[in-house]
PDB file of C-alpha atoms in Angstrom:
ATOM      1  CA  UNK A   1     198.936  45.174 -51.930  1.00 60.00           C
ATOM      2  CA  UNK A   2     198.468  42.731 -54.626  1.00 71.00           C
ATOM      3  CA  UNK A   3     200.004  39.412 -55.130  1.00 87.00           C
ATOM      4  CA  UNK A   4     199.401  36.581 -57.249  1.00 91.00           C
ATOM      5  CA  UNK A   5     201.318  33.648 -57.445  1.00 94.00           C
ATOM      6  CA  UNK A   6     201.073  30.379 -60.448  1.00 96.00           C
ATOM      7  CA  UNK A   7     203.442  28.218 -61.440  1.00 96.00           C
ATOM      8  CA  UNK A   8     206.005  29.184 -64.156  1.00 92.00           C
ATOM      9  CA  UNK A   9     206.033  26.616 -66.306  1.00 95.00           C
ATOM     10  CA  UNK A  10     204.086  23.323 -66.530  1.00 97.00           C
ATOM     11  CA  UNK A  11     204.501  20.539 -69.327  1.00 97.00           C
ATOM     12  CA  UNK A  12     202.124  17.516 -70.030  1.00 97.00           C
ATOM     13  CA  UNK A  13     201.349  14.909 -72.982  1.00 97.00           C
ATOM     14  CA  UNK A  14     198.360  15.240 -75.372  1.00 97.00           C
ATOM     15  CA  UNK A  15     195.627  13.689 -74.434  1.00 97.00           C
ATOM     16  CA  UNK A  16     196.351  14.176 -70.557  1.00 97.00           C
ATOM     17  CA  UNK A  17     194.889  15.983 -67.903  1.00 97.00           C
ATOM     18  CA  UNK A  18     197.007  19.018 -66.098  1.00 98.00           C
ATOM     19  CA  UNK A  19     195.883  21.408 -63.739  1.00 98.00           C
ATOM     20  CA  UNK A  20     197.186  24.461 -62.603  1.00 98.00           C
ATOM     21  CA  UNK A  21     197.051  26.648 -59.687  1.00 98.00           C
ATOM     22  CA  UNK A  22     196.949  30.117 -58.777  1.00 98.00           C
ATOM     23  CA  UNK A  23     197.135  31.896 -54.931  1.00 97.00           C
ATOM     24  CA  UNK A  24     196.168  35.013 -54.658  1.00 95.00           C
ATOM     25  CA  UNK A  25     196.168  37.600 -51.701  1.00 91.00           C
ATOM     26  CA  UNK A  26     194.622  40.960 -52.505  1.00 83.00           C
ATOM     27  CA  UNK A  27     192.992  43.905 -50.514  1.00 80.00           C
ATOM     28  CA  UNK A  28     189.389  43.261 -52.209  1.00 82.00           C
ATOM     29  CA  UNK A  29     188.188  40.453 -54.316  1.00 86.00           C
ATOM     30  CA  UNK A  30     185.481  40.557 -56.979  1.00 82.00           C
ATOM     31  CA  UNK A  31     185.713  37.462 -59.176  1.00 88.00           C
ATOM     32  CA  UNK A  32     188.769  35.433 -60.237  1.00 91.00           C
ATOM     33  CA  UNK A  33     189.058  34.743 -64.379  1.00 91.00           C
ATOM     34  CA  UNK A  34     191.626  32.397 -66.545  1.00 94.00           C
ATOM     35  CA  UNK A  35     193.246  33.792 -69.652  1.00 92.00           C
ATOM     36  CA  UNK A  36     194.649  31.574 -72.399  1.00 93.00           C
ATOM     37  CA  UNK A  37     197.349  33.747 -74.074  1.00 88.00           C
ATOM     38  CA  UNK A  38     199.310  32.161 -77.293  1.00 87.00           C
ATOM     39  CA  UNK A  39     202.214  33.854 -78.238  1.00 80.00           C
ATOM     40  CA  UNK A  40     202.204  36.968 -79.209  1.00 74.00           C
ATOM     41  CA  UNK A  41     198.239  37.259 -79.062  1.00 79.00           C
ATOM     42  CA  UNK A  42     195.804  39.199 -76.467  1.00 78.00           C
ATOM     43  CA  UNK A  43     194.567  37.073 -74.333  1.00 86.00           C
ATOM     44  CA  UNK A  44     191.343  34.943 -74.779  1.00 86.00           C
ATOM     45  CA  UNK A  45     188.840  34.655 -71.788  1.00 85.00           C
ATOM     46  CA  UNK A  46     188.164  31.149 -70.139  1.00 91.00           C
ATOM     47  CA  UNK A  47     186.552  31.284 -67.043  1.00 90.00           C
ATOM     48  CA  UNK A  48     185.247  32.891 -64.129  1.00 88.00           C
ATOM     49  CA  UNK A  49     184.493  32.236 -60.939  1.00 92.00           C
ATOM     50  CA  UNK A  50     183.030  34.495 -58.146  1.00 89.00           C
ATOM     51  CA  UNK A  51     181.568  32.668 -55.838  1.00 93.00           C
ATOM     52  CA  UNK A  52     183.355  29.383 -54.080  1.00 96.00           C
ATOM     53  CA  UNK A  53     183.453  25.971 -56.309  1.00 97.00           C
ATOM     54  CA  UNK A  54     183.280  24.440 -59.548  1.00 96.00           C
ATOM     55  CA  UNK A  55     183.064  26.202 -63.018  1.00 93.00           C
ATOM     56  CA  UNK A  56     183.143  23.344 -66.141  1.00 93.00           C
ATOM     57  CA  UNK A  57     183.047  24.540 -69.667  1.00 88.00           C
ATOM     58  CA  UNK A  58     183.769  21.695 -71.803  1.00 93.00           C
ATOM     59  CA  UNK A  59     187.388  20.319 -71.637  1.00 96.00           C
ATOM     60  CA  UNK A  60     188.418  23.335 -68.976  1.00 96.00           C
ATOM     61  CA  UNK A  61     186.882  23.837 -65.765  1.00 97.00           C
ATOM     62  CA  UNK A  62     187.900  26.564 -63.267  1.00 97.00           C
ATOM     63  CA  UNK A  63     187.671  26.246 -59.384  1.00 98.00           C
ATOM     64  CA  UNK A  64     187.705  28.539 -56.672  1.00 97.00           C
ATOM     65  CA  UNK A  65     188.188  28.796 -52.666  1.00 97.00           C
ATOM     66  CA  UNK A  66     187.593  32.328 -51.541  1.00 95.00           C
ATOM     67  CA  UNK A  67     188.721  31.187 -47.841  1.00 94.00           C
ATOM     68  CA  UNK A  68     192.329  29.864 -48.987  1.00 95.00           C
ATOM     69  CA  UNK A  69     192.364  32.459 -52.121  1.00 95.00           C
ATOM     70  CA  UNK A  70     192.880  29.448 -54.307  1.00 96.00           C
ATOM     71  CA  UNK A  71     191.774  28.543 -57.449  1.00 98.00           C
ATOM     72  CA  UNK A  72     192.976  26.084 -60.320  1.00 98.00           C
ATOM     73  CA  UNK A  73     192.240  25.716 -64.230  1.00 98.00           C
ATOM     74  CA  UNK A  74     191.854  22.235 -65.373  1.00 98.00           C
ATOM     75  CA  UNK A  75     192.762  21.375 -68.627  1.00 97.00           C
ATOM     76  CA  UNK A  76     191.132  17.492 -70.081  1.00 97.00           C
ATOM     77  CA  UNK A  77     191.997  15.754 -73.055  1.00 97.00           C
ATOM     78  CA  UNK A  78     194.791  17.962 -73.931  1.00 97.00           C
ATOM     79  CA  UNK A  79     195.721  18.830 -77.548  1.00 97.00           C
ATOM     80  CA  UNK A  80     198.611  19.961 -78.814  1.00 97.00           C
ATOM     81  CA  UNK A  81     197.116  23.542 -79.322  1.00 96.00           C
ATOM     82  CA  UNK A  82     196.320  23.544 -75.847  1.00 97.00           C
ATOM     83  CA  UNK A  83     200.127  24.553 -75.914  1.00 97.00           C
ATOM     84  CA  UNK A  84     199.896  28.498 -74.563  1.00 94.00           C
ATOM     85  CA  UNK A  85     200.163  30.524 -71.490  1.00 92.00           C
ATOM     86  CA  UNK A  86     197.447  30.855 -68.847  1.00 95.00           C
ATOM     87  CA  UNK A  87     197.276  34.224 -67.071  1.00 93.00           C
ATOM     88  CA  UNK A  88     195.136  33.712 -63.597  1.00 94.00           C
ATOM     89  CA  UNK A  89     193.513  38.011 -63.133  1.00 91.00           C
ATOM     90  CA  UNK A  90     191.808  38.958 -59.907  1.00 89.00           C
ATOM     91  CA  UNK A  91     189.463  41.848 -60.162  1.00 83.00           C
ATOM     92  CA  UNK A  92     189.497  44.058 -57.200  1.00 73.00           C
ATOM     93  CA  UNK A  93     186.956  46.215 -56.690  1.00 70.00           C
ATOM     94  CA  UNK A  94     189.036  48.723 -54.321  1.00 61.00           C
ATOM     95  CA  UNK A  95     190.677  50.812 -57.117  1.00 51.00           C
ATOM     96  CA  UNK A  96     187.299  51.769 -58.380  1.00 48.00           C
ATOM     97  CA  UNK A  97     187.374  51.024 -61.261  1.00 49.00           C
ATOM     98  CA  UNK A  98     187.516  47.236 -60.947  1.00 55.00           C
ATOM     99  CA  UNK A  99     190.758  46.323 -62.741  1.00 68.00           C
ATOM    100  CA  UNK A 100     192.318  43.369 -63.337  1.00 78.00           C
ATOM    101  CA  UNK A 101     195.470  42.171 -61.757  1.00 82.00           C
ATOM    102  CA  UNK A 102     197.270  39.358 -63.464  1.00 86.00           C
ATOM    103  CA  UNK A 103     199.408  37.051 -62.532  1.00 89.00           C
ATOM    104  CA  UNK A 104     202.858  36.402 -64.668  1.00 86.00           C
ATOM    105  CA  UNK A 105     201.344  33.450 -66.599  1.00 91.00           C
ATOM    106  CA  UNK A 106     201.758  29.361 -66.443  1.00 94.00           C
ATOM    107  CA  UNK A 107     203.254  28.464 -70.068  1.00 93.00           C
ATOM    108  CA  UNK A 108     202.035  25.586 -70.593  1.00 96.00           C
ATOM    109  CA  UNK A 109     203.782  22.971 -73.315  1.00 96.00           C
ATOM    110  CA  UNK A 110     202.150  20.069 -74.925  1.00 97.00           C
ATOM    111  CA  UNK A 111     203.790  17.331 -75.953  1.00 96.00           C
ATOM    112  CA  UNK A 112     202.762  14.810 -78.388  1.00 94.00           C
TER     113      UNK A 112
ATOM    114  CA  UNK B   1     180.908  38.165 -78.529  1.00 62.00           C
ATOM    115  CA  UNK B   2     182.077  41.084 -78.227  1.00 70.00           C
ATOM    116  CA  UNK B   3     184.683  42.423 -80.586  1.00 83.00           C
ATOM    117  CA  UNK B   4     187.933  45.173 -79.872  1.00 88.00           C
ATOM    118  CA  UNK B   5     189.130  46.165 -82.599  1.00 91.00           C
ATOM    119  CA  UNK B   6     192.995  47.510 -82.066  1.00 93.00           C
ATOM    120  CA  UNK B   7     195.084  48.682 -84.959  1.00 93.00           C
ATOM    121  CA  UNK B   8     197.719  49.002 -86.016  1.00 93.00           C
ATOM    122  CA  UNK B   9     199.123  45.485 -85.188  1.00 90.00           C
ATOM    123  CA  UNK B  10     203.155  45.930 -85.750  1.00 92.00           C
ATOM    124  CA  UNK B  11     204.575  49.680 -85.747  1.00 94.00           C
ATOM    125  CA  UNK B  12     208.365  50.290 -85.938  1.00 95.00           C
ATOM    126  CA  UNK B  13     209.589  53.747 -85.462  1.00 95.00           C
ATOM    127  CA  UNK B  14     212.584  55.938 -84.972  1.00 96.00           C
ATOM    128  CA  UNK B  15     213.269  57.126 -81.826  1.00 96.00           C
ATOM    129  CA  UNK B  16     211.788  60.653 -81.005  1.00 96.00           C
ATOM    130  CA  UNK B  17     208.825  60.210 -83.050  1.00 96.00           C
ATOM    131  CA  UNK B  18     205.304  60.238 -81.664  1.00 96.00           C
ATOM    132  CA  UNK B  19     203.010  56.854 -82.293  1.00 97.00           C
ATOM    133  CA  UNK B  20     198.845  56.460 -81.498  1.00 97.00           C
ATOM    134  CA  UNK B  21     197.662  53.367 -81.303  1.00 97.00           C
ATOM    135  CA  UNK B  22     193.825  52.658 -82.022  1.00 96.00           C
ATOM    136  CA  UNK B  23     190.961  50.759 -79.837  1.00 94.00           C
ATOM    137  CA  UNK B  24     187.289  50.557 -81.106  1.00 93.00           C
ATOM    138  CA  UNK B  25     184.583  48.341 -79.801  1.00 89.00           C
ATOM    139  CA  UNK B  26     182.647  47.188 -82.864  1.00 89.00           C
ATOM    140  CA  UNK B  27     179.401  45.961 -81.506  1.00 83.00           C
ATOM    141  CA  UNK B  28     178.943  47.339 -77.867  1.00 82.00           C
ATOM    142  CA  UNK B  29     179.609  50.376 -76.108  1.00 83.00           C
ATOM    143  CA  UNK B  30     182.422  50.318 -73.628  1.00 82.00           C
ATOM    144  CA  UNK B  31     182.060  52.045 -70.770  1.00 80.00           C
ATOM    145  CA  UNK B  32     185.505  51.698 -69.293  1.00 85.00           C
ATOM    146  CA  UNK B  33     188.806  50.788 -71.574  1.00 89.00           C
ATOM    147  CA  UNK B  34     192.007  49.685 -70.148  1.00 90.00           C
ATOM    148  CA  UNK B  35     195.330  49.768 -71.646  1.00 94.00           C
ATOM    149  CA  UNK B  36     198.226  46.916 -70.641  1.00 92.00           C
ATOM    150  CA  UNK B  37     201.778  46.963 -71.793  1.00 93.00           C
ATOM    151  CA  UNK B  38     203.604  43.018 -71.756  1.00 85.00           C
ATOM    152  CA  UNK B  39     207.242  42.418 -71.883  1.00 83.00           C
ATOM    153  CA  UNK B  40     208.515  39.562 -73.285  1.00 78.00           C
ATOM    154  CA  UNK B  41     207.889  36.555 -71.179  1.00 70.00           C
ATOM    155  CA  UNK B  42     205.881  38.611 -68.645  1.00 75.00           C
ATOM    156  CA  UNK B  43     202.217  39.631 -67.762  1.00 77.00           C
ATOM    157  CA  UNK B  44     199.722  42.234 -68.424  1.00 83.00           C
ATOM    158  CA  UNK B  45     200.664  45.215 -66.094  1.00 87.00           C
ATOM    159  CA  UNK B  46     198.045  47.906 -66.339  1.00 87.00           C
ATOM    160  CA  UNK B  47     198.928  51.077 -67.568  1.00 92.00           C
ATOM    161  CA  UNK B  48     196.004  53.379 -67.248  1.00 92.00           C
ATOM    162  CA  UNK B  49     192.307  53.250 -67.189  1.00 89.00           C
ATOM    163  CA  UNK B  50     189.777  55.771 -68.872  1.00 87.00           C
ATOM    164  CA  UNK B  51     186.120  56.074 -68.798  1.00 82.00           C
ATOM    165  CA  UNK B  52     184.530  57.800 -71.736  1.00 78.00           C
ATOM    166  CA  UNK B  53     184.390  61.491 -71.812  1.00 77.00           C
ATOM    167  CA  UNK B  54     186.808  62.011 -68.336  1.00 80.00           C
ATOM    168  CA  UNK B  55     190.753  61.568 -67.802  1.00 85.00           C
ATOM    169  CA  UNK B  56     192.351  58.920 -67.869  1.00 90.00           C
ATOM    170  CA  UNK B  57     193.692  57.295 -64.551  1.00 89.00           C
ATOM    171  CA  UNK B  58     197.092  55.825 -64.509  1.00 92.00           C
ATOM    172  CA  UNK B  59     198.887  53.449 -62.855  1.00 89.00           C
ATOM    173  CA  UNK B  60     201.943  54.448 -60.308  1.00 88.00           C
ATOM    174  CA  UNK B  61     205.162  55.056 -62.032  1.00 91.00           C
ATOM    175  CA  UNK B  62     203.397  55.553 -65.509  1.00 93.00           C
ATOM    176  CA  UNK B  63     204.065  58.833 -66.963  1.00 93.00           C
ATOM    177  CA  UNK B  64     200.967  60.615 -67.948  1.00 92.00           C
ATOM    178  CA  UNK B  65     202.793  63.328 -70.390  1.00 94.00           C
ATOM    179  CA  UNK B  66     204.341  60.511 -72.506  1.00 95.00           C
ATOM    180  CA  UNK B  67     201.354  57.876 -72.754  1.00 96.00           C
ATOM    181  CA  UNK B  68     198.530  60.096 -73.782  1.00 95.00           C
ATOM    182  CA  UNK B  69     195.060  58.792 -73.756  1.00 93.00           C
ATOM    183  CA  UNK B  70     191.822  59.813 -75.102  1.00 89.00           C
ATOM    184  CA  UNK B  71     188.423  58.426 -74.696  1.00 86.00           C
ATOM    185  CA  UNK B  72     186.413  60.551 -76.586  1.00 80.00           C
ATOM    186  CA  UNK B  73     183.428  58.400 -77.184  1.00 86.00           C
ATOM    187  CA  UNK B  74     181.929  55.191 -76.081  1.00 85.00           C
ATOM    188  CA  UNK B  75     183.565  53.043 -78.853  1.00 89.00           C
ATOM    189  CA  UNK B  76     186.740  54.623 -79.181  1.00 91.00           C
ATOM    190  CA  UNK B  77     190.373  55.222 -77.416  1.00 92.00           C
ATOM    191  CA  UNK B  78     193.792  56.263 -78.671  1.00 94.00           C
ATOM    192  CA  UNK B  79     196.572  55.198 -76.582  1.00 96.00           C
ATOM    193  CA  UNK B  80     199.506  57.845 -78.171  1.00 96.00           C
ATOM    194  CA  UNK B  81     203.096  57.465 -77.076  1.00 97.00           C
ATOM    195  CA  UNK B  82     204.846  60.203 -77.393  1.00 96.00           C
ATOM    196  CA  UNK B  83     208.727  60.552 -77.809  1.00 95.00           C
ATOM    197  CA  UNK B  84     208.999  56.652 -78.022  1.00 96.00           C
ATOM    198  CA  UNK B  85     212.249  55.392 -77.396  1.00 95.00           C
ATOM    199  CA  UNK B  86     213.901  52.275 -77.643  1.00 95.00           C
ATOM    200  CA  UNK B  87     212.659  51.205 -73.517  1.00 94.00           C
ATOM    201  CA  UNK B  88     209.088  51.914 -74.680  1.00 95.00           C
ATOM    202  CA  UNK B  89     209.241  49.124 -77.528  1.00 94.00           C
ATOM    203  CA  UNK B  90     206.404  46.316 -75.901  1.00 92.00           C
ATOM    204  CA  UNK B  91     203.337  44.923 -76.716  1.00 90.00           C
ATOM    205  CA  UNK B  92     200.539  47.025 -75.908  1.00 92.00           C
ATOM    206  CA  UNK B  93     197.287  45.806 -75.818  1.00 92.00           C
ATOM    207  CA  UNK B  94     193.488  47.599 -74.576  1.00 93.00           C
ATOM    208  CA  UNK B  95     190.827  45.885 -73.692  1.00 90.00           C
ATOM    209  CA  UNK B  96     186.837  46.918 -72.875  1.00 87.00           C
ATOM    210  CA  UNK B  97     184.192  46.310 -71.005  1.00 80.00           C
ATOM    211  CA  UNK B  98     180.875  46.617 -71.440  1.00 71.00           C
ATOM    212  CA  UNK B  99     177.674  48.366 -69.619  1.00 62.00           C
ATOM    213  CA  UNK B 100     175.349  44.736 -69.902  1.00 61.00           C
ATOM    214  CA  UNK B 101     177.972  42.650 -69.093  1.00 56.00           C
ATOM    215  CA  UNK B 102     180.279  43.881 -65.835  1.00 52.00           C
ATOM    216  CA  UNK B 103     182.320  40.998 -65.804  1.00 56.00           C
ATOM    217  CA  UNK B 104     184.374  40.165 -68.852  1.00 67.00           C
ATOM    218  CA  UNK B 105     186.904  42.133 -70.395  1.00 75.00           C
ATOM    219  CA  UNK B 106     187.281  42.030 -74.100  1.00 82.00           C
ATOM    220  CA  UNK B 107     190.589  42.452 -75.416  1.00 86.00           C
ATOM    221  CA  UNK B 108     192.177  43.961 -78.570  1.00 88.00           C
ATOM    222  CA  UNK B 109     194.667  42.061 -81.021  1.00 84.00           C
ATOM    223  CA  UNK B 110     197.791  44.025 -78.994  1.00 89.00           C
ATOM    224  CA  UNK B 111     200.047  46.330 -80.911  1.00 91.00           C
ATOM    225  CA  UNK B 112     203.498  45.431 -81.003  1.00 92.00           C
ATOM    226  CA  UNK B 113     205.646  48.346 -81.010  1.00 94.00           C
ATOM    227  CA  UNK B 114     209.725  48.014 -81.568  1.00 94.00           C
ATOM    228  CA  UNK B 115     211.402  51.717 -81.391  1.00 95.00           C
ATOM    229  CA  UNK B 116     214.712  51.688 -83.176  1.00 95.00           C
TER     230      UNK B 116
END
């Protein structure tokens, strides 16, 4: 089966640092990518990460342990518009097809 | 990047009626779209997946019969819901990927259907 587990909610000052995490246990794995979703929106890609370590793209970087099934999005320098929530997908290449399984989503609130 | 185009954004309909919802990929041919459905406050769950020119494959405990999808060229799939009722109003939302590159998914602008 799939599961995927992130925090609900997470809140955090501008200007701040905030990371959050995402576990994962899944019959295959094929690469592990962040979503930024704002209210009703699609969702916007961020990262991903398929082999163990650290991703950085400007102020978010995205890290992964295959071993633990484990990986976290860290968000520098927030700004307010930072304010959104962050799906955490795990592609499993089992089904086929490759699909996507998401996780419920961190909303994530920025306060001034 | 790429762009999904996904129209129409809002629909509101009575229930009974039939509605199709649109997904085009504007600048790259997409080998394999996906359609998601989100309820408020809760994540993508994958409703079916279709390659171009074969069936669709859908997900457990989605009915095929109701949420009717075509794939009928590279650039193009209609996600139609037939009978909508008021349990079917959700945002829908497809999303593409392409043949150069396997990893990223490209999403549409989600449809937001409310069934009266």
């Amino acid at each position: 089966g799939q599961n995927i587990d992130q925090p609900t909610e997470m809140t955090a000052t501008e200007g701040a640092i905030v990371q959050i995490n995402c576990t994962y246990q899944t019959s295959g794995f094929n690469g592990l990518f962040w979503y930024q979703q704002h209210a009703g929106e699609a969702p916007t890609f961020l990262s991903y990460n398929v082999l163990d370590g650290l991703e950085e793209k400007g102020r978010f970087s995205s890290f992964l342990s295959r071993s633990k099934g484990y990986s976290y999005l860290l968000l520098k320098e927030l700004q307010m518009k930072d304010s959104a929530s962050y799906l955490c997908a795990v592609r499993d290449p089992g089904s086929g097809y490759s699909t996507l399984t998401f996780g419920k989503g961190t909303m994530l609130l920025v306060s001034p | 990047g790429a762009v999904v185009s996904q129209h129409p954004s809002r629909v509101i309909c009575k229930s009974g009626t039939s509605v199709k919802i649109e997904c085009r990929s504007l600048d790259f041919q997409a080998t394999t779209m996906f359609w998601y459905r989100q309820f408020p406050k809760q994540s993508l769950m994958l409703m079916a997946t279709s390659n171009e020119g074969s069936k669709a494959t859908y997900e457990q405990g989605v009915e095929k019969d109701k949420f009717l999808i075509n794939h009928a060229s590279l650039t193009l799939s209609t996600l139609t819901v037939t009978s909508a009722h008021p349990e079917d109003s959700s945002f829908y939302i497809c999303s593409a990927r392409t043949r150069a590159t396997n990893e990223k998914l490209f999403f549409g602008s989600g449809t937001q259907l409310s069934v009266l």
